[in-house]
mmCIF file of C-alpha atoms in Angstrom:
data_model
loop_
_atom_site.group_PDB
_atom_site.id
_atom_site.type_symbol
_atom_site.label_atom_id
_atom_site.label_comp_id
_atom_site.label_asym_id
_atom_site.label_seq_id
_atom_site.Cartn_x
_atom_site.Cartn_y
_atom_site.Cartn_z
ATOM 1 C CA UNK A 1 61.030 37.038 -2.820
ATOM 2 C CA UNK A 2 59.737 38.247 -6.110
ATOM 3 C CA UNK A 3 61.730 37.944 -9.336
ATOM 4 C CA UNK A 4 61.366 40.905 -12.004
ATOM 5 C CA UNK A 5 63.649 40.910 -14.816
ATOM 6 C CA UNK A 6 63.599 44.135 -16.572
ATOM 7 C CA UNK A 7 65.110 42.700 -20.199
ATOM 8 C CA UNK A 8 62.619 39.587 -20.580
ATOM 9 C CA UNK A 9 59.592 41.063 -18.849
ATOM 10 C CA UNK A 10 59.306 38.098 -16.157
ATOM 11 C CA UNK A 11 57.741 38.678 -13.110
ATOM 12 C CA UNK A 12 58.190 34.970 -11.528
ATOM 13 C CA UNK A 13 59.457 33.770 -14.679
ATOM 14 C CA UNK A 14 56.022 34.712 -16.425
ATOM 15 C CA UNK A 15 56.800 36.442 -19.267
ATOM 16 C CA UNK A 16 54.608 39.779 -20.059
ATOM 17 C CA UNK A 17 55.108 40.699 -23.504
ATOM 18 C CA UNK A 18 53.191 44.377 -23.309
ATOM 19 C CA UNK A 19 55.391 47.084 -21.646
ATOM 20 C CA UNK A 20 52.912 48.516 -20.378
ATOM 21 C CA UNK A 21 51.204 45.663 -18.143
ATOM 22 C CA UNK A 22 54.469 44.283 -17.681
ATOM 23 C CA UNK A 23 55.458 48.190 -16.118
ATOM 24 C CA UNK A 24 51.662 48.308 -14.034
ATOM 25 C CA UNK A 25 51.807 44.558 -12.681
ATOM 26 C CA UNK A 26 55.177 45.411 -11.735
ATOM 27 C CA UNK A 27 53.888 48.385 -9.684
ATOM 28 C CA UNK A 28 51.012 46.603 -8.394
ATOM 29 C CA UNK A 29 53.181 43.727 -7.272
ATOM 30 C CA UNK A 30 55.785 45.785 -5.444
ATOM 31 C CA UNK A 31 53.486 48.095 -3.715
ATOM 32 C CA UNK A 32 51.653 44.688 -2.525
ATOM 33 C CA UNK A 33 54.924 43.075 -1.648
ATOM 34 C CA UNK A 34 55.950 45.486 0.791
ATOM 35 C CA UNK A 35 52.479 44.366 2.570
ATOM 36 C CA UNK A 36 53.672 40.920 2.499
ATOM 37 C CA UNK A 37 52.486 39.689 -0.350
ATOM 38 C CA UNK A 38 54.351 37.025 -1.713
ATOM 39 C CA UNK A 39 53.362 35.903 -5.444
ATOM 40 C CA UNK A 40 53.767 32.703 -7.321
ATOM 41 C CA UNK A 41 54.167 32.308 -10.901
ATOM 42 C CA UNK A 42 50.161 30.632 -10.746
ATOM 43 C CA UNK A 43 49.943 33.894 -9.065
ATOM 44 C CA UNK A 44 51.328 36.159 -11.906
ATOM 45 C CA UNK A 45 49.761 34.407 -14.701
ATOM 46 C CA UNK A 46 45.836 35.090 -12.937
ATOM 47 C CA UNK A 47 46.643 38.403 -12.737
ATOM 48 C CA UNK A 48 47.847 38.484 -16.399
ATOM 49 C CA UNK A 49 45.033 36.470 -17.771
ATOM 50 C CA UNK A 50 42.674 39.194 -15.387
ATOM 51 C CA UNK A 51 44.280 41.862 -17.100
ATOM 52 C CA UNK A 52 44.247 40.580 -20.508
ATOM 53 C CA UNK A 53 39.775 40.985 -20.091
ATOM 54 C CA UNK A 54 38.565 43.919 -22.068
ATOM 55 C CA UNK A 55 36.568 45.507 -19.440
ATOM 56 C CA UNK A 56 39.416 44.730 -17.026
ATOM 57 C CA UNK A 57 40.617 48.048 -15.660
ATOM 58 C CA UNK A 58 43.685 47.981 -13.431
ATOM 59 C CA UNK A 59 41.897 50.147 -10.463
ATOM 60 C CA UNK A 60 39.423 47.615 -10.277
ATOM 61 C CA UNK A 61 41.565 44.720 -10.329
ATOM 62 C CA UNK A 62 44.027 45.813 -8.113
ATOM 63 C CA UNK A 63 40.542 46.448 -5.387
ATOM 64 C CA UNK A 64 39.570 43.007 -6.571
ATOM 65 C CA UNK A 65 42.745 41.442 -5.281
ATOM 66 C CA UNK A 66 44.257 43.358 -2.409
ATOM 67 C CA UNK A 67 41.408 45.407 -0.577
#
């Protein structure tokens, strides 16, 4: 079971303070859940710290992780 809430920007209880990655990873996570994918927080906070790198673009990180 994943844990979003909307008002802290948590995702697992990480907190991601930019809307907009908060909004993607959200995406990214749900689309991956529905494939079974079932996140931790260690989970969450890689793929923050991933998306954090400057030449870090979402495409390729979501490829990276889930194809």
């Amino acid at each position: 079971m994943i844990i979003y809430n909307d008002k802290k920007q948590t995702i697992q209880g990480v907190t991601i303070p930019d809307s907009r990655k908060y909004l993607q990873l959200k995406s990214i996570i749900s689309a991956q859940h529905l494939e079974g994918f079932n996140p931790t927080s260690a989970d969450i906070k890689h793929l923050l710290a991933e998306s954090k790198k400057t030449n870090t673009d979402f495409n390729d990180l979501y490829k990276q992780l889930f194809e």
